[in-house]
Coordinates of C-alpha atoms in Angstrom, one line a residue:
X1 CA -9.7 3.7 3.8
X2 CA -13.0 1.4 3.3
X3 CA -11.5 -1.4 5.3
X4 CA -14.9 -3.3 4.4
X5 CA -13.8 -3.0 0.4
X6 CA -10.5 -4.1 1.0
X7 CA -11.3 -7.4 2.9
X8 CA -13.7 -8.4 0.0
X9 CA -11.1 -8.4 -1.8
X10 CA -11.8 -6.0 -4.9
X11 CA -9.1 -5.8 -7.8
X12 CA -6.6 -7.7 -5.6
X13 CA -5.4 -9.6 -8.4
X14 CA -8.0 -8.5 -11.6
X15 CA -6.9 -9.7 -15.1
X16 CA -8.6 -6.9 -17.4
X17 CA -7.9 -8.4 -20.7
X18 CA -11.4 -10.6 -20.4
X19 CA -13.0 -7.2 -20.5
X20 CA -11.6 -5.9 -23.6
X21 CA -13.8 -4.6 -26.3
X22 CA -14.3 -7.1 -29.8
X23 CA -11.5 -6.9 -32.2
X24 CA -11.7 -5.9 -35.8
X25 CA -13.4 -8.5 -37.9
X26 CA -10.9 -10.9 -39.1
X27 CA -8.3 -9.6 -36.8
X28 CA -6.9 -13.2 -36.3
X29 CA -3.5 -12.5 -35.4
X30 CA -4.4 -10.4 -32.2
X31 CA -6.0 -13.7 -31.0
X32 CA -3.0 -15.9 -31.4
X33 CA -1.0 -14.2 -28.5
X34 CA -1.5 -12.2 -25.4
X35 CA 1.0 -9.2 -23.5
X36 CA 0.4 -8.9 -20.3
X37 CA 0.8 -5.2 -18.7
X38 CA 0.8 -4.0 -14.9
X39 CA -1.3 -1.7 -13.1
X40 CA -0.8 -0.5 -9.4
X41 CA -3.8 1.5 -8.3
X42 CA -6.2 2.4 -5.4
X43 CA -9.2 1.2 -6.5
X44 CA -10.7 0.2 -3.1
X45 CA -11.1 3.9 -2.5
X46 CA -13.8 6.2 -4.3
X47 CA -11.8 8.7 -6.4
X48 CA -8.8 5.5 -7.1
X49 CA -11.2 3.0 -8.9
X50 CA -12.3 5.8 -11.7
X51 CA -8.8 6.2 -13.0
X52 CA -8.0 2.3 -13.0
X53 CA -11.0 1.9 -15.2
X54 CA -10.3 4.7 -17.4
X55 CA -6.9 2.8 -18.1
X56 CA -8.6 0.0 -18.3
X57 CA -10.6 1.9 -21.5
X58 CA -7.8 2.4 -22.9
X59 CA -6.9 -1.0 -23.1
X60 CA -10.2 -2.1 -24.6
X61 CA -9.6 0.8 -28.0
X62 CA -6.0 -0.7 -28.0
X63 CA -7.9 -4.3 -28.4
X64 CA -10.3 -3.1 -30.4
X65 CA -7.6 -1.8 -33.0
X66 CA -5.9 -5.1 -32.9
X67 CA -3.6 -4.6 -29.8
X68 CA 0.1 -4.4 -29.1
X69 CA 2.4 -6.0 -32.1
X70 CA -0.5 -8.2 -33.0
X71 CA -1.2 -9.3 -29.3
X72 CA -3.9 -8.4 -27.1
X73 CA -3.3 -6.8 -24.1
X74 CA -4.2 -7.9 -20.8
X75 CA -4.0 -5.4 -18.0
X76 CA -3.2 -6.9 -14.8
X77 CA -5.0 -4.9 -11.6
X78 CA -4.0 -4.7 -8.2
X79 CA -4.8 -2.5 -5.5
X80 CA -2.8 -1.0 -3.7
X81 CA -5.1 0.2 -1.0
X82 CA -2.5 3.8 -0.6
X83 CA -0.3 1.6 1.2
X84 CA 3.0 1.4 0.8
X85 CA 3.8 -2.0 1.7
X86 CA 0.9 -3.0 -0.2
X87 CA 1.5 -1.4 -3.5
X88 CA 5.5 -3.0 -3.5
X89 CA 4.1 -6.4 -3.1
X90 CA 1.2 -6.0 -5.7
X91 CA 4.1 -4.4 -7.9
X92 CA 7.2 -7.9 -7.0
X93 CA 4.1 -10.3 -7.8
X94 CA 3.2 -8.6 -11.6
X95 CA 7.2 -8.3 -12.3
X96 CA 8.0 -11.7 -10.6
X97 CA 5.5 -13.6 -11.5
X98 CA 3.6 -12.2 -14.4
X99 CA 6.5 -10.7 -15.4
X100 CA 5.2 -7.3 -17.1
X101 CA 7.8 -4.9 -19.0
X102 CA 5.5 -2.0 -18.1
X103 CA 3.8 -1.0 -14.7
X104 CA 1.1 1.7 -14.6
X105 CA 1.3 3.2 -11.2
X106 CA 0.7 4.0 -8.7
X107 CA -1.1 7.4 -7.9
X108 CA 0.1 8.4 -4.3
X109 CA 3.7 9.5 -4.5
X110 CA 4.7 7.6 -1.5
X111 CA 3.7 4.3 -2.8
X112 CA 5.3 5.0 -6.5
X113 CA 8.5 5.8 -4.8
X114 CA 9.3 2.3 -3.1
X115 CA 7.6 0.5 -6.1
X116 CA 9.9 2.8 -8.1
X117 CA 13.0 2.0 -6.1
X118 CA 12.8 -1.6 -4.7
X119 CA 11.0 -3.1 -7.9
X120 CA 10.8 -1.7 -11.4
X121 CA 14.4 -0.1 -11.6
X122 CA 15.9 -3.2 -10.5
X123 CA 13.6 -5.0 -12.7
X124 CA 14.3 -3.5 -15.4
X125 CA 10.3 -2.6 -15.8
X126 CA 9.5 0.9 -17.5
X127 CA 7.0 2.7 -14.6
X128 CA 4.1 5.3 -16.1
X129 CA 2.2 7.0 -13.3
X130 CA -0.7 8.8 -14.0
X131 CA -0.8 10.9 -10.8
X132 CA 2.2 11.2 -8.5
X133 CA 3.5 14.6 -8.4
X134 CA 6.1 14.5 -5.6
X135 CA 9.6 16.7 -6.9
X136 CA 11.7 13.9 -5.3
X137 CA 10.8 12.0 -8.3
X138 CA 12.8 14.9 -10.3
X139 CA 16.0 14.7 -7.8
X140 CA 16.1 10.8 -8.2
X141 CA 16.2 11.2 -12.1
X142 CA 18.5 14.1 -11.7
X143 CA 20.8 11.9 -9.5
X144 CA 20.6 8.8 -12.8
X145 CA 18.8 6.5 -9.9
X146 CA 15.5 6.1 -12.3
X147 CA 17.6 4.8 -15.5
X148 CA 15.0 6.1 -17.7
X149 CA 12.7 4.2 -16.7
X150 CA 10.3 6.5 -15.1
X151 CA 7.3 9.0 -16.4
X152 CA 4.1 10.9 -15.6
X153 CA 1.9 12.6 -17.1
X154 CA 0.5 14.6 -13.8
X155 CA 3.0 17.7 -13.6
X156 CA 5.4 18.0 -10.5
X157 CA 4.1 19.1 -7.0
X158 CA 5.0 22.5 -7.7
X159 CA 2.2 23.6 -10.2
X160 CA -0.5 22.7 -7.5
X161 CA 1.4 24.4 -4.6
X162 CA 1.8 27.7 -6.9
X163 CA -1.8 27.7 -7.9
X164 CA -2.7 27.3 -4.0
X165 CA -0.7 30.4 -3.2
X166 CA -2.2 32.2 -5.9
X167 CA -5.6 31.3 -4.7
X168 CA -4.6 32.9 -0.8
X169 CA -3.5 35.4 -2.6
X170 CA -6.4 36.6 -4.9
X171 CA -8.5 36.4 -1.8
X172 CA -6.7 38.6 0.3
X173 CA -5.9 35.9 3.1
X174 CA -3.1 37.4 5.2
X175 CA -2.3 34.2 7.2
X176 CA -3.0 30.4 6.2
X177 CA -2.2 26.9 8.0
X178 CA -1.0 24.1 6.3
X179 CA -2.0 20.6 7.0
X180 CA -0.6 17.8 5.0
X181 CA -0.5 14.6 4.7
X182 CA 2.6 13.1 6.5
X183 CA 3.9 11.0 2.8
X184 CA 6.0 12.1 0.4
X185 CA 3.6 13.7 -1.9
X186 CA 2.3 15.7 1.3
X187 CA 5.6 16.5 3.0
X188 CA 6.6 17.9 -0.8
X189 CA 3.4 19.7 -1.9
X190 CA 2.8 21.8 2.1
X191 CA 6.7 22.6 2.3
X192 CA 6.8 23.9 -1.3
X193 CA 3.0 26.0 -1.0
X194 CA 4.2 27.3 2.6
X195 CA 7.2 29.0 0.8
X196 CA 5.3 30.1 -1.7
X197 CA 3.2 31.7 0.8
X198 CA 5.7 33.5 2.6
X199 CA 7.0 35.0 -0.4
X200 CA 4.0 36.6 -1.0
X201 CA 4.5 38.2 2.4
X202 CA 1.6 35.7 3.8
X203 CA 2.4 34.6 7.0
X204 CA 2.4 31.0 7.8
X205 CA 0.9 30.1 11.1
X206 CA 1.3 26.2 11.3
X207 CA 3.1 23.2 9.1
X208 CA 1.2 20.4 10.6
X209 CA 2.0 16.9 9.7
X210 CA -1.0 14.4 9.6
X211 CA -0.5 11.0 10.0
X212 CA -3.5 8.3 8.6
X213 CA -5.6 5.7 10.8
X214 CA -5.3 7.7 13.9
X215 CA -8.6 8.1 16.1
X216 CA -8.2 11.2 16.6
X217 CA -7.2 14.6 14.7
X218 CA -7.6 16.9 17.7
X219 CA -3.7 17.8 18.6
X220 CA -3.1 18.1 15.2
X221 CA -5.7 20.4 14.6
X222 CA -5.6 22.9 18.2
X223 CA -2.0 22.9 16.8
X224 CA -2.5 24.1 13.1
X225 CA -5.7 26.9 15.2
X226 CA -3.5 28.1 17.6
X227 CA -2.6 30.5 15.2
X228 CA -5.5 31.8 14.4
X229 CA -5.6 31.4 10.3
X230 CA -7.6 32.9 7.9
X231 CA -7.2 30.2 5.9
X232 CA -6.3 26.8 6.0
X233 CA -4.7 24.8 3.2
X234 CA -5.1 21.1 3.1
X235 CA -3.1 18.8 1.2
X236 CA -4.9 15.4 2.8
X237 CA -6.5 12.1 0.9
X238 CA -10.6 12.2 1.5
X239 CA -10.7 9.5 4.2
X240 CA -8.5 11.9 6.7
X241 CA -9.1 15.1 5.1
X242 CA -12.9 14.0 5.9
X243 CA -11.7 13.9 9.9
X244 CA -9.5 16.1 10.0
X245 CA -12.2 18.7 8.2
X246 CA -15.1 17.9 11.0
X247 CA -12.4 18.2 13.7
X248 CA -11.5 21.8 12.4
X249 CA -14.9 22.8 12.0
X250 CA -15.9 21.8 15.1
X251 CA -13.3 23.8 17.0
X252 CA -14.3 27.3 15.4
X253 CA -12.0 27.0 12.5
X254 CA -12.7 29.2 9.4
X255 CA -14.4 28.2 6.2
X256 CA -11.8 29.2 3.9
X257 CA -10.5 26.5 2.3
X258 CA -7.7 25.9 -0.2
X259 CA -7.7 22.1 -1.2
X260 CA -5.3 19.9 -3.5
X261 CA -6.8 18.2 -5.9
X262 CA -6.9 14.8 -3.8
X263 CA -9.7 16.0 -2.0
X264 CA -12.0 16.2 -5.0
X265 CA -14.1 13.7 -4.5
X266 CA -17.8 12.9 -4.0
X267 CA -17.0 11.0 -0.5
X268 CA -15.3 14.1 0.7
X269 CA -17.9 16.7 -0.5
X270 CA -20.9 14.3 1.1
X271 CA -19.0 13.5 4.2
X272 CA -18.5 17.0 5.4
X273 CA -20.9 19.0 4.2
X274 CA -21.9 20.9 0.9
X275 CA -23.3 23.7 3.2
X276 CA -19.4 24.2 4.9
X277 CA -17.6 23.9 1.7
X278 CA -18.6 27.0 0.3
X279 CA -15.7 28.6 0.7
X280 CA -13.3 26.0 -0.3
X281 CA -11.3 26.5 -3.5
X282 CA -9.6 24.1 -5.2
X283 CA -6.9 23.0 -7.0
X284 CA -5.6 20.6 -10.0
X285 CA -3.2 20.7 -13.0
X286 CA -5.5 20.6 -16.3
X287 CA -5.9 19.5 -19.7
X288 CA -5.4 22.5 -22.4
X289 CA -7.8 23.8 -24.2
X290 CA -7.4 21.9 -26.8
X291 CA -9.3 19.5 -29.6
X292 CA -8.0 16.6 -28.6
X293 CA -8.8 17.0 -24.9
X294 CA -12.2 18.0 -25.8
X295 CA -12.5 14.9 -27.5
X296 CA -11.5 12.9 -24.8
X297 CA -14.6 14.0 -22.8
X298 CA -16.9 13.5 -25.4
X299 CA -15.6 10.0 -25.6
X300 CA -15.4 9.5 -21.8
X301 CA -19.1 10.5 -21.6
X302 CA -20.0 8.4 -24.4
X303 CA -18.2 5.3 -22.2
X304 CA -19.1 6.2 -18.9
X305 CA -22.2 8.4 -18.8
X306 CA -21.0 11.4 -16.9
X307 CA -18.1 14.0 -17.0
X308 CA -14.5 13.1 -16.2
X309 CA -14.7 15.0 -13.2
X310 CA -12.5 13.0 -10.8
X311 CA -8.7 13.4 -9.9
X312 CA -6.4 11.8 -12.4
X313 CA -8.8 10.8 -14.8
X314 CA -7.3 12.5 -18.1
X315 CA -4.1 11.9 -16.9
X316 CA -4.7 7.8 -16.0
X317 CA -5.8 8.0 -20.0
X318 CA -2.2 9.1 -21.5
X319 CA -0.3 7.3 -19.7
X320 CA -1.7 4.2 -20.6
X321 CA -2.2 5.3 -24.3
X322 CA 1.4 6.1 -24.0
X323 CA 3.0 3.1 -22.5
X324 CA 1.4 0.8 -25.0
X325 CA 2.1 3.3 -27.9
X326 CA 5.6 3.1 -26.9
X327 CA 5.1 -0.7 -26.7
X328 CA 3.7 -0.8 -30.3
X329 CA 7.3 1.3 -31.5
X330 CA 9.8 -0.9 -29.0
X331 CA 8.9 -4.2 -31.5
X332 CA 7.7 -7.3 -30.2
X333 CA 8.5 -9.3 -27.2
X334 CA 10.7 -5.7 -25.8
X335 CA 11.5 -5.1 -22.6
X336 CA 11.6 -2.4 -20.4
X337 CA 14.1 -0.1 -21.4
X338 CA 13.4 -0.8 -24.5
X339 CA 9.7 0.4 -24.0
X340 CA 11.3 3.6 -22.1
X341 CA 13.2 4.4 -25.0
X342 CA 10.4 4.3 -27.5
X343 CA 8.4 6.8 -25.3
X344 CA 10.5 9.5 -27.6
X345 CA 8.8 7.8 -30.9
X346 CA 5.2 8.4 -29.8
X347 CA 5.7 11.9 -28.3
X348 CA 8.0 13.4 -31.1
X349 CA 6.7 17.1 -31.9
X350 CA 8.2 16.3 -35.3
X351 CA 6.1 13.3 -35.7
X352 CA 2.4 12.5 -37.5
X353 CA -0.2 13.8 -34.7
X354 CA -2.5 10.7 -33.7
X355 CA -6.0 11.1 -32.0
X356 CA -6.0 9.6 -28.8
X357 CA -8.0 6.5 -30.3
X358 CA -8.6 3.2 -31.8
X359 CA -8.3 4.8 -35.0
X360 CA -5.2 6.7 -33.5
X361 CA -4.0 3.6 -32.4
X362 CA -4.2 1.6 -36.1
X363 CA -2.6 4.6 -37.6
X364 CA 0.2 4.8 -35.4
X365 CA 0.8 1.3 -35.6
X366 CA 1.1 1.7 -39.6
X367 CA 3.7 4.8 -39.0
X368 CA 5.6 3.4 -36.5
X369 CA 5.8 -0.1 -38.5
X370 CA 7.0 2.2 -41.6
X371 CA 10.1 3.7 -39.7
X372 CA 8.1 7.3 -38.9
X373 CA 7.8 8.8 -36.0
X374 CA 3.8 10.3 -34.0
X375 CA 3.0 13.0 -32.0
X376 CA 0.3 11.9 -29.6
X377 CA -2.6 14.3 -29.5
X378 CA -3.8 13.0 -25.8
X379 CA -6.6 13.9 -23.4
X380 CA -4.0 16.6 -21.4
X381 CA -2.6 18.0 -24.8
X382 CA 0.2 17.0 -26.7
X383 CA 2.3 15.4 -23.8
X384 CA 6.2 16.5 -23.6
X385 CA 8.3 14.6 -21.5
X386 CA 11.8 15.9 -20.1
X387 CA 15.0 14.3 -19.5
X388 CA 13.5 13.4 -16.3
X389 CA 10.2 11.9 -17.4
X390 CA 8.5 14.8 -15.8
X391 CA 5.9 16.8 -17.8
X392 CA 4.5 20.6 -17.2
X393 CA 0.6 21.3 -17.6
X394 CA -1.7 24.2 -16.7
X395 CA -4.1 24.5 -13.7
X396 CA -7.4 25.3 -12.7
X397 CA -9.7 26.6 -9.6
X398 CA -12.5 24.4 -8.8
X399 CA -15.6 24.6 -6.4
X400 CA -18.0 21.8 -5.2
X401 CA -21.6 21.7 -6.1
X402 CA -24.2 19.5 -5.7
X403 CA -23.4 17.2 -8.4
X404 CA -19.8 17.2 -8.0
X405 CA -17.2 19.8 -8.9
X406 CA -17.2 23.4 -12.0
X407 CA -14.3 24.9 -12.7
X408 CA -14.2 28.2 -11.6
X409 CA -10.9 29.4 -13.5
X410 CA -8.4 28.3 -15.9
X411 CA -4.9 29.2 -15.6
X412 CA -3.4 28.4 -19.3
X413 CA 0.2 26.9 -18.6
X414 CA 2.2 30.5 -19.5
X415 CA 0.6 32.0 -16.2
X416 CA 1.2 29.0 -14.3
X417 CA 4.8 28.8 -15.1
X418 CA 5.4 32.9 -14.8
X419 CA 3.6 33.0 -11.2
X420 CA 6.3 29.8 -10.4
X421 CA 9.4 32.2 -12.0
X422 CA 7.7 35.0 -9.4
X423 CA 8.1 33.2 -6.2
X424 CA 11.4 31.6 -7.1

């Protein structure tokens, strides 16, 4: 990753709650107190810094409707630089020291796990990732190892790798290599999309592990060519899906392209080439077609100035709207579990239906304070969690341009989750 970044230092240890929008006139109470939350994220890489500070807009609307039980919020940043080691010490100083009852985080599934495992379960923390899609997360929670203390909003592994298949499929590829990115999210994703593929009767002609930081991708890659693809699908973060890419391309690989939805990103698309991603199709859950996610890119526009077009970005948005809604029902001064438990409150399909807003926000806090019960209305839909804290979404294909990323298909959520019934 940018090494350069990460010795300056950014987000390291940033307090967002300076940052917060003005409160309500007269809103004394929310300045009498502050809550502190906790946010594990990559932000000293390109595509990691967008979602922190769309979490971090979340937090300002909060503010702005006179925060959490009459406090303000303060987010608490740290990056976590995709490193494992990294992202569990970020995660023992905001439970140890600033003790937070919630931690947003992280995005990579193999820095969520440990922080999962090592820190917020013992601590009692509740743990809302925006991003990490790994199925082990699924088997832990299965197993009662998560104590219901974990959620995301990104949908499991398995609706990207379907969505790849489908994509080898519609093209007619009759054999595809799969490189992936030797973590948890990459070992899960490539062995789930490589069985996908051979049920489709496409053959397989390499499962190739890639490992980060190394100066070289040539073994991997003569490896993953030796069996002549047609295709190659990459499941890789933008630093070594950049290498790994110029390496391929370089020995005579093909063009076709089937990419995860990590490798959206500007420094990706710029580093290789717009002229040799022609062919590349990718992939990424999606937000339904629905008002309130339509309204959550008219208000991220009217914040930022362009189109929520990175990874993560709707996603990073509910599950901070989320954890402090469930905050707001758990009462003041709750804990974790507590927190976990009130998720239920906020994402009742029995309850009032709340825009994913300030004004959202006040109105919830009147319904909740009354005894009632809301449906958030969020940037991916109304959000459903299981028992398992794991939600399901649709999907789309996506192609670069020169300004970024277009969809080139939606897959509403009933196709996604009949083409999964088809290769199971």
């Amino acid at each position: 990753m940018k090494r350069s970044l990460q010795r300056a230092g950014l987000g390291l240890a940033l307090g967002m709650g300076a940052l917060a929008a003005p409160q309500f006139a007269g809103d004394a109470a929310a300045q009498a107190c502050t809550r502190k939350i906790g946010a594990v994220l990559p932000i000293s890489v390109d595509w990691g810094r967008p979602i922190a500070e769309t979490a971090k807009f979340v937090v300002e609307q909060v503010n702005e409707a006179g925060g959490v039980q009459g406090c303000q919020i303060d987010m608490v940043l740290r990056d976590d630089q995709t490193d494992p080691k990294v992202g569990v010490d970020a995660a023992k100083a905001l439970v140890d020291i600033d003790q937070v009852p919630v931690l947003l985080g992280s995005v990579s599934s193999g820095v969520s796990m440990p922080i999962l495992t090592s820190v917020t379960v013992p601590g009692k923390v509740m743990q809302m990732s925006c991003c990490s899609s790994s199925s082990a997360f699924t088997k832990l929670a299965e197993e009662g190892k998560t104590d219901g203390l974990w959620f995301r909003t990104f949908a499991t592994s398995g609706v990207q790798a379907a969505v790849g298949a489908m994509v080898a499929r519609d093209k007619g590829y009759k054999s595809v290599a799969v490189l992936y990115k030797n973590d948890d999210w990459g070992q899960d994703i490539g062995r789930i999309v490589a069985a996908n593929l051979e049920k489709l009767g496409i053959k397989v002609t390499g499962l190739v592990a890639i490992n980060d930081a190394q100066p070289s991708f040539r073994a991997e890659v003569t490896e993953a060519l030796s069996g002549a693809p047609e295709a190659v699908y990459l499941a890789l973060y933008p630093t070594e899906g950049t290498a790994v890419v110029r390496e391929w391309l370089s020995l005579g690989g093909t063009q076709n392209m089937i990419l995860a939805n990590s490798l959206k990103s500007d420094d990706f698309r710029n580093n290789v080439g717009l002229e040799y991603l022609a062919n590349a199709s990718g992939t990424d859950t999606a937000s339904p077609r629905t008002e309130s996610a339509a309204a959550f890119v008219t208000r991220y526009q009217e914040k930022f100035g362009s189109q929520p077009n990175g990874p993560g970005l709707a996603n990073s948005y509910d599950a901070a709207m989320i954890a402090l809604l469930a905050m707001e029902a758990a009462g003041k001064d709750a804990k974790g579990p507590e927190i976990a438990a009130a998720v239920a409150k906020v994402t009742d399909p029995a309850g009032t239906p709340v825009t994913a807003d300030a004004a959202g926000f006040a109105q919830a806090k009147t319904i909740l304070a009354g005894g009632g019960t809301v449906l958030y209305q969020g940037a991916t839909g109304n959000v459903k969690f299981d028992k398992n804290g794991d939600v399901s979404a649709p999907a789309v294909i996506w192609g670069f341009t020169a300004e970024g990323t277009k969809e080139e298909r939606y897959i509403p959520l009933e196709d996604v989750d009949a083409f999964i019934a088809s290769v199971q």
